[in-house]
């Protein structure tokens, strides 16, 4: 990241790009300051670097745009920008900060938009980055608009990024559900949980609800946009988000949920598993 910031500082002048120069200098100083690195949470470090990259991106000058895109990829690869845990405020999560930085995406050339969507695609491939249902709705929304206004390359990039975001969310929910399942098993083994036969429906609902809660916003968005697309089917301009894009997102969502290894952890533990645990007790 330091290399990108140095290159940006080399490209800008203090008078013409004062804001970019200041943002790069502040981010560079913090990265060089080991005490600052240890004392600043990752979201604050990201915010400073992303501010510089955002300003460079918004100049729409080819050299600075290329450096901004390069900086985005470096931020995703560098673990010092990743959080071991996320704050309660979702707006300071890495995906939300990155999406906010890319608000100028529709103003760029199609080639640049493709590169920015590749950044989102890569973001959803990094296992250490946490996303939520709301984050995925933002990604799908941005990608849907790009799909509706672009050519073949932009449509491919938009569909790939949206589908990967959905798949990443389902994978994350599977992992969270596995952790919930382990906790439940441990409670049973410690004798702190009643037998499976004595568990109530409320207990089971409490167990599976968190996973399904995160999927609901995504389903609602796709459904709402499909309704809009249907209303505009006779409009020559067509809807902002085409139905074909939304149907492919739906296909990704359903196919990911239909995988046996995913469904196994989105539902309550099986009776056979619970019985074996109780036997051990």
Short mmCIF file of C-alpha atoms in Angstrom, two decimals:
data_model
loop_
_atom_site.label_atom_id
_atom_site.label_comp_id
_atom_site.label_asym_id
_atom_site.label_seq_id
_atom_site.Cartn_x
_atom_site.Cartn_y
_atom_site.Cartn_z
CA UNK A 1 0.00 0.00 0.00
CA UNK A 2 2.90 2.36 0.80
CA UNK A 3 4.14 1.97 -2.78
CA UNK A 4 0.75 2.97 -4.21
CA UNK A 5 0.54 6.00 -1.93
CA UNK A 6 4.07 7.05 -2.91
CA UNK A 7 3.18 6.78 -6.60
CA UNK A 8 0.06 8.87 -6.05
CA UNK A 9 2.10 11.52 -4.25
CA UNK A 10 4.47 11.55 -7.22
CA UNK A 11 1.55 12.07 -9.63
CA UNK A 12 -0.20 14.91 -7.78
CA UNK A 13 0.80 18.48 -7.06
CA UNK A 14 0.16 20.21 -3.73
CA UNK A 15 -1.75 23.01 -5.44
CA UNK A 16 -3.86 21.11 -8.00
CA UNK A 17 -4.66 18.04 -5.90
CA UNK A 18 -4.31 19.33 -2.37
CA UNK A 19 -6.87 16.92 -0.91
CA UNK A 20 -5.27 13.86 -2.50
CA UNK A 21 -1.82 15.00 -1.38
CA UNK A 22 -3.00 15.49 2.19
CA UNK A 23 -4.89 12.16 2.30
CA UNK A 24 -1.91 10.24 0.91
CA UNK A 25 0.47 11.92 3.34
CA UNK A 26 -1.72 11.15 6.36
CA UNK A 27 -2.16 7.51 5.33
CA UNK A 28 1.56 7.14 4.54
CA UNK A 29 2.57 8.61 7.90
CA UNK A 30 0.30 6.22 9.80
CA UNK A 31 1.60 3.19 7.89
CA UNK A 32 5.17 4.19 8.69
CA UNK A 33 4.41 4.72 12.36
CA UNK A 34 4.60 1.36 14.09
CA UNK A 35 3.04 2.78 17.27
CA UNK A 36 0.17 4.07 15.18
CA UNK A 37 -0.25 0.71 13.51
CA UNK A 38 -0.45 -1.06 16.85
CA UNK A 39 -2.77 1.53 18.32
CA UNK A 40 -5.19 2.00 15.43
CA UNK A 41 -7.92 -0.55 14.70
CA UNK A 42 -7.95 -1.86 11.12
CA UNK A 43 -11.11 0.07 10.18
CA UNK A 44 -9.37 3.39 10.97
CA UNK A 45 -6.32 2.38 8.95
CA UNK A 46 -8.56 1.34 6.06
CA UNK A 47 -10.50 4.60 6.22
CA UNK A 48 -7.38 6.73 5.77
CA UNK A 49 -6.03 4.67 2.87
CA UNK A 50 -9.41 4.37 1.17
CA UNK A 51 -9.94 8.12 1.42
CA UNK A 52 -6.79 8.68 -0.63
CA UNK A 53 -7.77 5.98 -3.13
CA UNK A 54 -11.31 7.35 -3.46
CA UNK A 55 -10.09 10.86 -4.24
CA UNK A 56 -7.67 9.46 -6.82
CA UNK A 57 -10.45 7.36 -8.38
CA UNK A 58 -12.79 10.34 -8.61
CA UNK A 59 -10.29 12.38 -10.67
CA UNK A 60 -11.08 9.96 -13.53
CA UNK A 61 -7.51 10.48 -14.77
CA UNK A 62 -6.25 7.19 -16.17
CA UNK A 63 -2.97 7.03 -14.23
CA UNK A 64 -4.54 7.83 -10.87
CA UNK A 65 -7.54 5.58 -11.51
CA UNK A 66 -5.17 2.68 -12.26
CA UNK A 67 -3.26 3.38 -9.02
CA UNK A 68 -6.52 3.50 -7.05
CA UNK A 69 -7.62 0.13 -8.43
CA UNK A 70 -4.19 -1.30 -7.63
CA UNK A 71 -4.53 0.05 -4.10
CA UNK A 72 -7.90 -1.66 -3.65
CA UNK A 73 -6.40 -5.03 -4.55
CA UNK A 74 -3.44 -4.48 -2.22
CA UNK A 75 -5.79 -3.61 0.64
CA UNK A 76 -7.68 -6.88 0.12
CA UNK A 77 -4.46 -8.91 0.14
CA UNK A 78 -2.80 -7.22 3.12
CA UNK A 79 -3.92 -8.79 6.40
CA UNK A 80 -3.06 -5.68 8.41
CA UNK A 81 -6.24 -4.19 6.96
CA UNK A 82 -8.35 -7.18 8.03
CA UNK A 83 -10.18 -7.32 11.34
CA UNK A 84 -10.07 -10.36 13.59
CA UNK A 85 -13.56 -9.32 14.59
CA UNK A 86 -15.92 -6.67 13.26
CA UNK A 87 -17.32 -3.67 15.11
CA UNK A 88 -21.03 -3.46 15.93
CA UNK A 89 -21.27 -0.60 13.44
CA UNK A 90 -21.51 -2.35 10.08
CA UNK A 91 -20.58 0.84 8.18
CA UNK A 92 -16.95 0.43 9.28
CA UNK A 93 -16.69 -3.15 8.03
CA UNK A 94 -14.24 -3.55 5.16
CA UNK A 95 -16.93 -4.35 2.52
CA UNK A 96 -19.03 -1.31 3.48
CA UNK A 97 -16.02 1.00 3.48
CA UNK A 98 -14.94 -0.32 0.09
CA UNK A 99 -18.42 0.02 -1.42
CA UNK A 100 -18.67 3.59 -0.14
CA UNK A 101 -15.35 4.39 -1.81
CA UNK A 102 -16.68 3.17 -5.17
CA UNK A 103 -19.71 5.45 -5.40
CA UNK A 104 -18.32 7.01 -8.58
CA UNK A 105 -18.33 3.63 -10.39
CA UNK A 106 -21.13 4.52 -12.88
CA UNK A 107 -19.21 7.62 -14.04
CA UNK A 108 -16.20 5.68 -15.29
CA UNK A 109 -15.52 4.01 -18.61
CA UNK A 110 -16.76 0.47 -19.04
CA UNK A 111 -13.23 -0.91 -18.77
CA UNK A 112 -12.71 0.82 -15.43
CA UNK A 113 -16.10 -0.37 -14.20
CA UNK A 114 -15.09 -3.94 -15.04
CA UNK A 115 -11.89 -3.53 -13.00
CA UNK A 116 -13.82 -2.13 -10.03
CA UNK A 117 -16.29 -5.00 -10.17
CA UNK A 118 -13.32 -7.38 -10.17
CA UNK A 119 -12.30 -5.74 -6.89
CA UNK A 120 -15.73 -6.57 -5.44
CA UNK A 121 -15.44 -10.11 -6.81
CA UNK A 122 -12.07 -10.55 -5.11
CA UNK A 123 -13.42 -9.08 -1.88
CA UNK A 124 -16.02 -11.84 -1.80
CA UNK A 125 -13.35 -14.50 -2.32
CA UNK A 126 -11.30 -13.63 0.78
CA UNK A 127 -12.30 -15.98 3.58
CA UNK A 128 -11.20 -13.62 6.35
CA UNK A 129 -13.57 -10.84 5.26
CA UNK A 130 -16.96 -10.87 6.98
CA UNK A 131 -20.07 -9.90 5.06
CA UNK A 132 -23.74 -9.76 5.96
CA UNK A 133 -27.07 -9.96 4.20
CA UNK A 134 -27.18 -6.16 3.99
CA UNK A 135 -23.69 -6.03 2.48
CA UNK A 136 -24.70 -8.57 -0.15
CA UNK A 137 -27.79 -6.52 -1.05
CA UNK A 138 -25.50 -3.54 -1.67
CA UNK A 139 -23.19 -5.60 -3.88
CA UNK A 140 -26.13 -7.07 -5.81
CA UNK A 141 -27.63 -3.59 -6.21
CA UNK A 142 -24.41 -2.07 -7.57
CA UNK A 143 -23.80 -5.04 -9.87
CA UNK A 144 -27.40 -5.07 -11.09
CA UNK A 145 -27.23 -1.44 -12.20
CA UNK A 146 -23.89 -2.05 -13.91
CA UNK A 147 -25.33 -5.13 -15.67
CA UNK A 148 -28.26 -3.10 -16.96
CA UNK A 149 -26.20 -0.38 -18.60
CA UNK A 150 -23.15 -2.25 -19.90
CA UNK A 151 -21.90 -4.45 -22.68
CA UNK A 152 -20.87 -8.08 -22.53
CA UNK A 153 -17.70 -7.65 -20.45
CA UNK A 154 -19.44 -5.46 -17.87
CA UNK A 155 -22.43 -7.82 -17.64
CA UNK A 156 -20.11 -10.79 -17.08
CA UNK A 157 -18.15 -8.96 -14.36
CA UNK A 158 -21.35 -7.76 -12.67
CA UNK A 159 -22.96 -11.20 -12.65
CA UNK A 160 -19.79 -12.85 -11.39
CA UNK A 161 -19.35 -10.39 -8.52
CA UNK A 162 -23.00 -10.62 -7.43
CA UNK A 163 -23.04 -14.42 -7.57
CA UNK A 164 -19.78 -14.67 -5.64
CA UNK A 165 -21.15 -12.35 -2.93
CA UNK A 166 -24.18 -14.60 -2.49
CA UNK A 167 -22.04 -17.74 -2.44
CA UNK A 168 -19.66 -16.18 0.10
CA UNK A 169 -22.58 -15.34 2.40
CA UNK A 170 -23.94 -18.89 2.28
CA UNK A 171 -20.46 -20.30 2.99
CA UNK A 172 -20.08 -17.94 5.93
CA UNK A 173 -23.48 -18.93 7.32
CA UNK A 174 -22.52 -22.58 7.02
CA UNK A 175 -19.37 -21.96 9.06
CA UNK A 176 -21.30 -19.99 11.68
CA UNK A 177 -23.89 -22.75 11.92
CA UNK A 178 -21.16 -25.34 12.40
CA UNK A 179 -19.87 -23.30 15.33
CA UNK A 180 -23.37 -23.11 16.81
CA UNK A 181 -23.69 -26.86 16.38
CA UNK A 182 -20.39 -27.48 18.19
CA UNK A 183 -21.53 -25.31 21.10
CA UNK A 184 -24.80 -27.24 21.28
CA UNK A 185 -22.96 -30.58 21.26
CA UNK A 186 -20.60 -29.42 24.00
CA UNK A 187 -23.53 -28.34 26.15
CA UNK A 188 -25.09 -31.75 25.72
CA UNK A 189 -21.86 -33.46 26.68
CA UNK A 190 -21.53 -31.30 29.77
CA UNK A 191 -25.02 -32.23 30.87
CA UNK A 192 -26.21 -28.65 30.66
CA UNK A 193 -28.72 -29.25 27.94
CA UNK A 194 -31.91 -31.32 28.06
CA UNK A 195 -32.18 -34.37 25.82
CA UNK A 196 -33.04 -33.93 22.18
CA UNK A 197 -36.51 -35.42 22.68
CA UNK A 198 -37.22 -32.78 25.31
CA UNK A 199 -36.15 -29.85 23.17
CA UNK A 200 -38.97 -27.50 22.16
CA UNK A 201 -39.72 -25.95 18.80
CA UNK A 202 -38.63 -22.62 20.26
CA UNK A 203 -35.21 -24.09 20.99
CA UNK A 204 -34.84 -25.24 17.39
CA UNK A 205 -36.07 -21.91 16.03
CA UNK A 206 -33.56 -20.06 18.18
CA UNK A 207 -30.83 -22.30 16.79
CA UNK A 208 -31.56 -21.83 13.07
CA UNK A 209 -32.93 -18.26 13.04
CA UNK A 210 -29.61 -16.37 12.78
CA UNK A 211 -28.66 -18.12 9.53
CA UNK A 212 -32.00 -17.48 7.84
CA UNK A 213 -32.15 -13.88 9.07
CA UNK A 214 -29.06 -13.01 7.02
CA UNK A 215 -30.54 -14.47 3.82
CA UNK A 216 -33.89 -12.65 4.07
CA UNK A 217 -32.67 -9.18 2.92
CA UNK A 218 -31.11 -10.73 -0.17
CA UNK A 219 -34.29 -12.62 -1.06
CA UNK A 220 -36.39 -9.49 -0.48
CA UNK A 221 -34.18 -7.38 -2.74
CA UNK A 222 -34.24 -9.89 -5.57
CA UNK A 223 -38.02 -10.29 -5.26
CA UNK A 224 -38.63 -6.51 -5.24
CA UNK A 225 -36.41 -5.96 -8.26
CA UNK A 226 -38.10 -8.81 -10.14
CA UNK A 227 -41.47 -7.12 -9.52
CA UNK A 228 -40.03 -3.87 -10.91
CA UNK A 229 -38.62 -5.70 -13.92
CA UNK A 230 -42.02 -7.24 -14.61
CA UNK A 231 -43.70 -3.82 -14.49
CA UNK A 232 -41.27 -2.44 -17.05
CA UNK A 233 -41.32 -5.43 -19.39
CA UNK A 234 -43.19 -3.41 -22.03
CA UNK A 235 -40.91 -0.39 -21.62
CA UNK A 236 -38.43 -0.14 -24.46
CA UNK A 237 -35.78 1.20 -22.07
CA UNK A 238 -36.27 -1.78 -19.79
CA UNK A 239 -35.80 -1.90 -16.01
CA UNK A 240 -32.70 -0.57 -14.24
CA UNK A 241 -31.88 -4.11 -13.10
CA UNK A 242 -32.70 -6.73 -15.78
CA UNK A 243 -34.69 -9.82 -14.87
CA UNK A 244 -32.02 -12.10 -16.38
CA UNK A 245 -29.46 -10.82 -13.87
CA UNK A 246 -31.90 -11.31 -10.98
CA UNK A 247 -32.84 -14.81 -12.07
CA UNK A 248 -29.18 -15.80 -12.21
CA UNK A 249 -28.74 -14.43 -8.67
CA UNK A 250 -31.75 -16.50 -7.60
CA UNK A 251 -30.24 -19.57 -9.22
CA UNK A 252 -26.98 -19.02 -7.32
CA UNK A 253 -28.82 -18.59 -4.03
CA UNK A 254 -30.92 -21.72 -4.48
CA UNK A 255 -28.07 -23.86 -5.78
CA UNK A 256 -25.85 -22.88 -2.85
CA UNK A 257 -28.60 -23.64 -0.34
CA UNK A 258 -29.39 -26.95 -2.03
CA UNK A 259 -25.90 -28.31 -1.46
CA UNK A 260 -26.26 -31.05 1.18
CA UNK A 261 -23.19 -29.83 3.07
CA UNK A 262 -24.76 -26.38 3.35
CA UNK A 263 -28.27 -27.48 4.26
CA UNK A 264 -26.97 -29.80 6.95
CA UNK A 265 -25.81 -26.82 8.97
CA UNK A 266 -28.69 -24.47 8.22
CA UNK A 267 -31.10 -26.83 9.95
CA UNK A 268 -31.29 -28.27 13.43
CA UNK A 269 -28.96 -31.14 14.33
CA UNK A 270 -30.21 -34.53 13.27
CA UNK A 271 -31.85 -36.86 15.75
CA UNK A 272 -29.17 -39.46 15.17
CA UNK A 273 -26.45 -36.98 16.01
CA UNK A 274 -28.24 -35.86 19.18
CA UNK A 275 -28.86 -39.43 20.20
CA UNK A 276 -25.20 -40.31 19.84
CA UNK A 277 -24.24 -37.32 21.96
CA UNK A 278 -26.73 -38.32 24.66
CA UNK A 279 -25.37 -41.83 24.59
CA UNK A 280 -21.91 -40.47 25.35
CA UNK A 281 -23.33 -38.55 28.27
#
